[in-house]
Short mmCIF file of C-alpha atoms in Angstrom, two decimals:
data_model
loop_
_atom_site.label_atom_id
_atom_site.label_comp_id
_atom_site.label_asym_id
_atom_site.label_seq_id
_atom_site.Cartn_x
_atom_site.Cartn_y
_atom_site.Cartn_z
CA MET A 1 36.72 37.00 -70.85
CA LYS A 2 37.36 40.69 -71.51
CA HIS A 3 38.33 42.69 -68.43
CA PRO A 4 38.13 46.48 -68.01
CA ASP A 5 41.04 48.88 -68.44
CA ILE A 6 42.59 48.97 -64.97
CA SER A 7 44.60 52.13 -65.60
CA THR A 8 41.53 54.38 -65.40
CA GLU A 9 39.23 55.06 -62.43
CA THR A 10 35.84 53.62 -63.45
CA HIS A 11 32.37 53.46 -61.84
CA VAL A 12 29.71 52.06 -64.18
CA LEU A 13 26.45 50.89 -62.60
CA GLY A 14 24.20 50.25 -65.59
CA ASP A 15 20.42 50.60 -65.74
CA ALA A 16 19.78 47.04 -64.48
CA THR A 17 21.83 47.40 -61.27
CA VAL A 18 20.10 48.13 -57.95
CA GLN A 19 22.10 49.33 -54.92
CA THR A 20 20.92 49.46 -51.30
CA VAL A 21 23.44 51.66 -49.48
CA VAL A 22 23.82 53.13 -45.98
CA ARG A 23 26.55 55.76 -45.54
CA ALA A 24 28.36 57.09 -42.51
CA GLU A 25 27.02 60.59 -43.24
CA GLN A 26 23.54 59.21 -42.58
CA CYS A 27 24.32 56.79 -39.76
CA ASP A 28 26.29 57.76 -36.65
CA ALA A 29 26.74 54.08 -35.70
CA LEU A 30 28.69 53.43 -38.90
CA ALA A 31 30.78 56.57 -38.42
CA ALA A 32 31.64 55.48 -34.87
CA ARG A 33 33.07 52.21 -36.26
CA HIS A 34 34.97 54.05 -39.01
CA ILE A 35 32.89 52.36 -41.71
CA ALA A 36 32.36 54.63 -44.73
CA HIS A 37 29.38 52.71 -46.10
CA VAL A 38 27.75 49.29 -46.38
CA ALA A 39 25.68 48.00 -49.29
CA VAL A 40 23.80 45.14 -50.86
CA VAL A 41 23.97 45.24 -54.66
CA ASP A 42 21.99 43.33 -57.27
CA ALA A 43 24.15 43.95 -60.34
CA ALA A 44 24.16 43.14 -64.04
CA ALA A 45 26.51 44.03 -66.90
CA PRO A 46 27.92 46.56 -67.62
CA TYR A 47 28.44 46.94 -63.85
CA THR A 48 32.17 47.74 -63.48
CA VAL A 49 34.27 49.39 -60.77
CA VAL A 50 38.00 50.16 -61.02
CA ARG A 51 39.66 51.96 -58.11
CA THR A 52 43.20 52.91 -59.03
CA HIS A 53 43.87 54.20 -55.52
CA LEU A 54 41.66 52.59 -52.87
CA SER A 55 41.69 55.02 -49.94
CA GLY A 56 40.11 52.67 -47.39
CA ALA A 57 39.96 48.88 -47.09
CA PHE A 58 37.10 47.11 -48.87
CA MET A 59 35.39 43.78 -48.10
CA GLN A 60 32.95 42.27 -50.60
CA VAL A 61 30.93 39.04 -50.35
CA CYS A 62 29.34 37.23 -53.30
CA LEU A 63 25.79 36.13 -52.40
CA SER A 64 24.70 34.73 -55.76
CA GLY A 65 25.67 34.78 -59.42
CA GLU A 66 29.26 35.37 -60.46
CA GLY A 67 31.61 38.26 -61.11
CA GLN A 68 35.31 38.87 -61.54
CA THR A 69 37.50 40.53 -58.90
CA LEU A 70 41.07 41.80 -59.25
CA LEU A 71 43.37 41.05 -56.31
CA ASP A 72 47.17 40.74 -56.15
CA GLY A 73 47.27 41.79 -59.79
CA ARG A 74 45.21 38.74 -60.87
CA TRP A 75 41.57 38.30 -61.87
CA TYR A 76 39.63 35.78 -59.77
CA PRO A 77 36.13 34.37 -60.35
CA HIS A 78 33.98 35.68 -57.48
CA LYS A 79 31.31 33.08 -56.77
CA PRO A 80 28.73 32.50 -54.00
CA GLY A 81 30.18 31.72 -50.60
CA SER A 82 33.40 33.66 -51.16
CA VAL A 83 34.61 37.03 -49.94
CA SER A 84 37.34 39.34 -51.23
CA PHE A 85 39.32 41.81 -49.13
CA ALA A 86 41.32 44.66 -50.64
CA PRO A 87 43.52 46.74 -48.30
CA ALA A 88 43.97 50.48 -48.66
CA HIS A 89 46.39 51.93 -51.25
CA VAL A 90 46.02 49.08 -53.75
CA LEU A 91 44.62 48.70 -57.24
CA HIS A 92 41.16 47.18 -56.92
CA ALA A 93 38.58 46.27 -59.56
CA PHE A 94 35.53 44.08 -60.13
CA HIS A 95 32.89 43.60 -62.78
CA CYS A 96 29.88 41.47 -63.72
CA VAL A 97 30.05 38.43 -65.95
CA PRO A 98 27.92 39.17 -69.05
CA GLY A 99 24.59 37.38 -69.00
CA GLN A 100 24.59 36.85 -65.22
CA ARG A 101 23.22 38.83 -62.33
CA TRP A 102 25.65 39.26 -59.45
CA ARG A 103 24.40 39.84 -55.90
CA LEU A 104 26.91 41.30 -53.46
CA ALA A 105 27.22 42.64 -49.96
CA TRP A 106 30.08 44.95 -49.11
CA VAL A 107 31.67 46.96 -46.31
CA ARG A 108 33.89 49.94 -47.15
CA PHE A 109 36.15 51.24 -44.37
CA MET A 110 37.33 54.79 -43.81
CA PRO A 111 41.04 55.56 -44.33
CA ASP A 112 41.48 56.00 -40.55
CA SER A 113 39.91 52.62 -39.70
CA VAL A 114 42.14 49.98 -38.09
CA ARG A 115 41.11 47.79 -41.04
CA SER A 116 42.74 50.28 -43.44
CA VAL A 117 46.07 50.86 -41.70
CA ASP A 118 49.22 49.71 -43.45
CA GLY A 119 49.86 46.01 -42.85
CA ALA A 120 46.47 45.25 -41.26
CA MET A 121 45.83 42.49 -43.78
CA ALA A 122 46.93 41.45 -47.23
CA PRO A 123 44.54 41.06 -50.18
CA THR A 124 42.63 37.81 -49.98
CA MET A 125 39.84 35.73 -51.49
CA SER A 126 38.39 33.34 -48.92
CA PRO A 127 35.35 31.12 -48.24
CA PHE A 128 32.67 33.07 -46.38
CA ASP A 129 28.91 32.75 -45.88
CA GLY A 130 27.57 36.27 -46.32
CA GLN A 131 23.85 35.71 -45.68
CA VAL A 132 23.84 37.08 -42.13
CA LEU A 133 25.94 40.06 -43.23
CA GLU A 134 23.42 40.71 -46.03
CA HIS A 135 20.48 40.58 -43.58
CA ALA A 136 22.26 42.90 -41.16
CA ILE A 137 22.94 45.49 -43.88
CA LEU A 138 19.34 45.31 -45.09
CA GLY A 139 18.13 45.52 -41.49
CA LEU A 140 20.21 48.65 -40.93
CA HIS A 141 18.90 50.16 -44.16
CA GLY A 142 15.31 49.38 -43.17
CA GLU A 143 15.79 51.02 -39.79
CA MET A 144 17.35 54.12 -41.39
CA GLN A 145 14.38 54.39 -43.75
CA GLY A 146 11.95 54.16 -40.82
CA ALA A 147 12.40 55.23 -37.20
CA ALA A 148 16.22 55.50 -37.46
CA ASP A 149 16.45 54.67 -33.76
CA PRO A 150 20.12 55.12 -32.72
CA GLY A 151 20.09 52.12 -30.36
CA THR A 152 18.67 49.80 -33.01
CA CYS A 153 21.19 51.05 -35.55
CA VAL A 154 24.02 50.26 -33.14
CA VAL A 155 22.75 46.68 -32.83
CA TRP A 156 22.72 46.18 -36.61
CA VAL A 157 26.19 47.74 -36.99
CA ASP A 158 27.50 45.54 -34.17
CA VAL A 159 26.35 42.44 -36.09
CA ILE A 160 28.06 43.76 -39.24
CA GLU A 161 31.30 44.43 -37.36
CA ARG A 162 31.31 40.97 -35.75
CA TYR A 163 30.97 39.24 -39.12
CA VAL A 164 33.66 41.46 -40.58
CA ALA A 165 35.98 40.42 -37.75
CA ARG A 166 35.54 36.75 -38.66
CA LEU A 167 37.24 37.41 -41.98
CA LEU A 168 39.67 40.18 -41.08
CA GLU A 169 41.23 38.51 -38.05
CA PRO A 170 42.32 35.20 -39.62
CA LEU A 171 45.48 34.91 -37.56
CA GLN A 172 43.31 34.50 -34.46
CA ARG A 173 42.26 31.15 -35.92
CA GLU A 174 45.88 30.00 -36.25
CA PRO A 175 48.13 31.39 -33.49
CA ARG A 176 51.25 29.74 -34.95
CA LEU A 177 51.18 32.27 -37.78
CA VAL A 178 51.06 35.33 -35.51
CA PRO A 179 54.80 35.47 -34.62
CA VAL A 180 55.73 34.72 -38.23
CA TRP A 181 54.00 37.64 -39.89
CA ASN A 182 54.49 40.03 -36.98
CA ALA A 183 58.24 39.45 -37.31
CA VAL A 184 58.12 39.89 -41.08
CA LYS A 185 56.16 43.15 -40.89
CA ALA A 186 58.65 44.47 -38.33
CA ASP A 187 61.62 43.76 -40.65
CA LEU A 188 60.51 43.62 -44.29
CA ALA A 189 64.04 44.38 -45.50
CA ARG A 190 65.42 41.10 -44.14
CA ASP A 191 66.25 38.32 -46.59
CA TRP A 192 63.60 35.95 -45.22
CA THR A 193 63.83 32.27 -46.14
CA LEU A 194 61.14 29.64 -45.82
CA ALA A 195 63.28 27.99 -43.14
CA ASP A 196 63.32 31.26 -41.14
CA LEU A 197 59.53 31.52 -41.32
CA ALA A 198 58.98 27.87 -40.40
CA SER A 199 61.28 28.25 -37.40
CA LEU A 200 59.20 31.18 -36.12
CA ALA A 201 56.05 29.05 -36.47
CA ASN A 202 57.82 26.13 -34.78
CA THR A 203 56.77 23.81 -37.57
CA SER A 204 58.11 22.26 -40.77
CA GLU A 205 58.35 24.18 -44.03
CA GLU A 206 55.72 21.99 -45.67
CA HIS A 207 53.30 22.40 -42.76
CA LEU A 208 53.82 26.15 -42.82
CA ARG A 209 52.81 26.10 -46.50
CA ARG A 210 49.61 24.26 -45.60
CA LEU A 211 48.81 26.63 -42.71
CA CYS A 212 49.28 29.73 -44.87
CA GLN A 213 47.24 28.32 -47.74
CA LYS A 214 44.40 27.38 -45.41
CA ASN A 215 44.29 30.57 -43.34
CA LEU A 216 45.60 33.24 -45.73
CA GLY A 217 44.76 31.79 -49.13
CA ARG A 218 48.36 31.99 -50.41
CA SER A 219 51.80 30.43 -50.00
CA PRO A 220 54.34 31.85 -47.51
CA GLY A 221 56.38 33.28 -50.38
CA ARG A 222 53.41 35.02 -51.94
CA GLN A 223 52.32 36.34 -48.53
CA LEU A 224 55.81 37.78 -48.02
CA ALA A 225 55.77 39.46 -51.44
CA THR A 226 52.25 40.78 -50.86
CA LEU A 227 53.18 42.36 -47.52
CA ARG A 228 56.29 43.92 -49.03
CA ILE A 229 54.48 45.40 -52.01
CA ALA A 230 51.54 46.56 -49.87
CA HIS A 231 53.94 48.51 -47.63
CA ALA A 232 55.78 49.88 -50.65
CA ALA A 233 52.48 51.06 -52.14
CA HIS A 234 51.63 52.73 -48.83
CA LEU A 235 54.96 54.59 -48.82
CA LEU A 236 54.61 55.62 -52.47
CA ALA A 237 51.16 57.02 -51.69
CA THR A 238 52.02 58.76 -48.41
CA SER A 239 55.71 59.76 -48.53
CA ASP A 240 58.30 61.45 -50.75
CA ASP A 241 60.92 58.71 -50.22
CA LYS A 242 62.87 57.74 -53.33
CA ILE A 243 61.67 54.61 -55.09
CA GLU A 244 65.07 52.95 -54.73
CA ALA A 245 65.03 53.55 -50.96
CA ILE A 246 61.50 52.16 -50.68
CA ALA A 247 62.56 49.06 -52.64
CA ARG A 248 65.50 48.42 -50.32
CA GLY A 249 63.35 49.07 -47.28
CA VAL A 250 60.94 46.29 -48.22
CA GLY A 251 63.61 43.74 -49.11
CA TYR A 252 64.36 44.28 -52.83
CA VAL A 253 68.05 44.91 -53.57
CA ASN A 254 67.41 44.64 -57.31
CA PRO A 255 65.24 47.58 -58.45
CA PHE A 256 64.13 45.69 -61.56
CA ALA A 257 62.85 42.79 -59.47
CA PHE A 258 61.00 45.27 -57.28
CA SER A 259 59.47 47.05 -60.25
CA ASN A 260 58.39 43.80 -61.91
CA THR A 261 56.83 42.42 -58.71
CA PHE A 262 55.11 45.72 -58.01
CA LYS A 263 53.68 45.75 -61.54
CA ARG A 264 52.49 42.15 -61.24
CA LEU A 265 50.68 42.76 -57.96
CA THR A 266 49.31 46.27 -58.52
CA GLY A 267 49.07 46.70 -62.27
CA PHE A 268 51.45 49.71 -62.26
CA ARG A 269 55.17 50.41 -62.27
CA PRO A 270 56.20 52.16 -59.02
CA SER A 271 56.83 55.49 -60.79
CA ASP A 272 53.44 55.33 -62.52
CA TYR A 273 51.76 54.43 -59.26
CA ARG A 274 53.24 57.47 -57.54
CA SER A 275 52.41 59.85 -60.40
CA ARG A 276 48.67 59.08 -60.36
CA LYS A 277 46.32 61.58 -58.79
#
């Protein structure tokens, strides 16, 4: 399947795509929760979005049909009953599969949202039933088109936020992982081994693999690399620190290994990432 050029910012809707959107500029209840906008989209090719510098975190649920979503530098099939999450300051892209309609619900967070802060959550693709989220977004849109009662809007936004929390707080479902990734985020430069991580979880290495795969959708090693590169991308976007210093600060002594991993997970070399607008 042909994928779009991920080096260029792209927003192509197409004549057959219908979007139902509510934005924070219209709805005080969304603004109060630091949500930039919510939407339900009924899309068809050539519907394509490439964000080379995602300013705020983005959660997107597939309701029906199928599309393709780029996360961790890889393209994933995005099918019904699954949700993708892209943190801020990452390369993010998705597009329709030709010949299929793709129905989506999404929540886009503001840069100052707790969902967008560095290290809040790594990119993920997880199982998720988005029907209630879809109904809540459409309910909010219907209210905004009618009476726009502030109290009613707050109720709809509260439902949206509660369903968002089910996805974006996965560690609450598995407390053994909390000390592991809190310790890693506090010291990304450390030469972490699987044995170190398993000891923090008070479990075996193999069981830690199973826990991470089930709750985070990736192995412990890939989660470690993802957190390191996510923090490096944040620093490249928000600081003037030298690339070599950033690499060392997130645990890469070898600058070539850092550059290759960064390219694999973001689609860009670190210097190219920093030089983009």
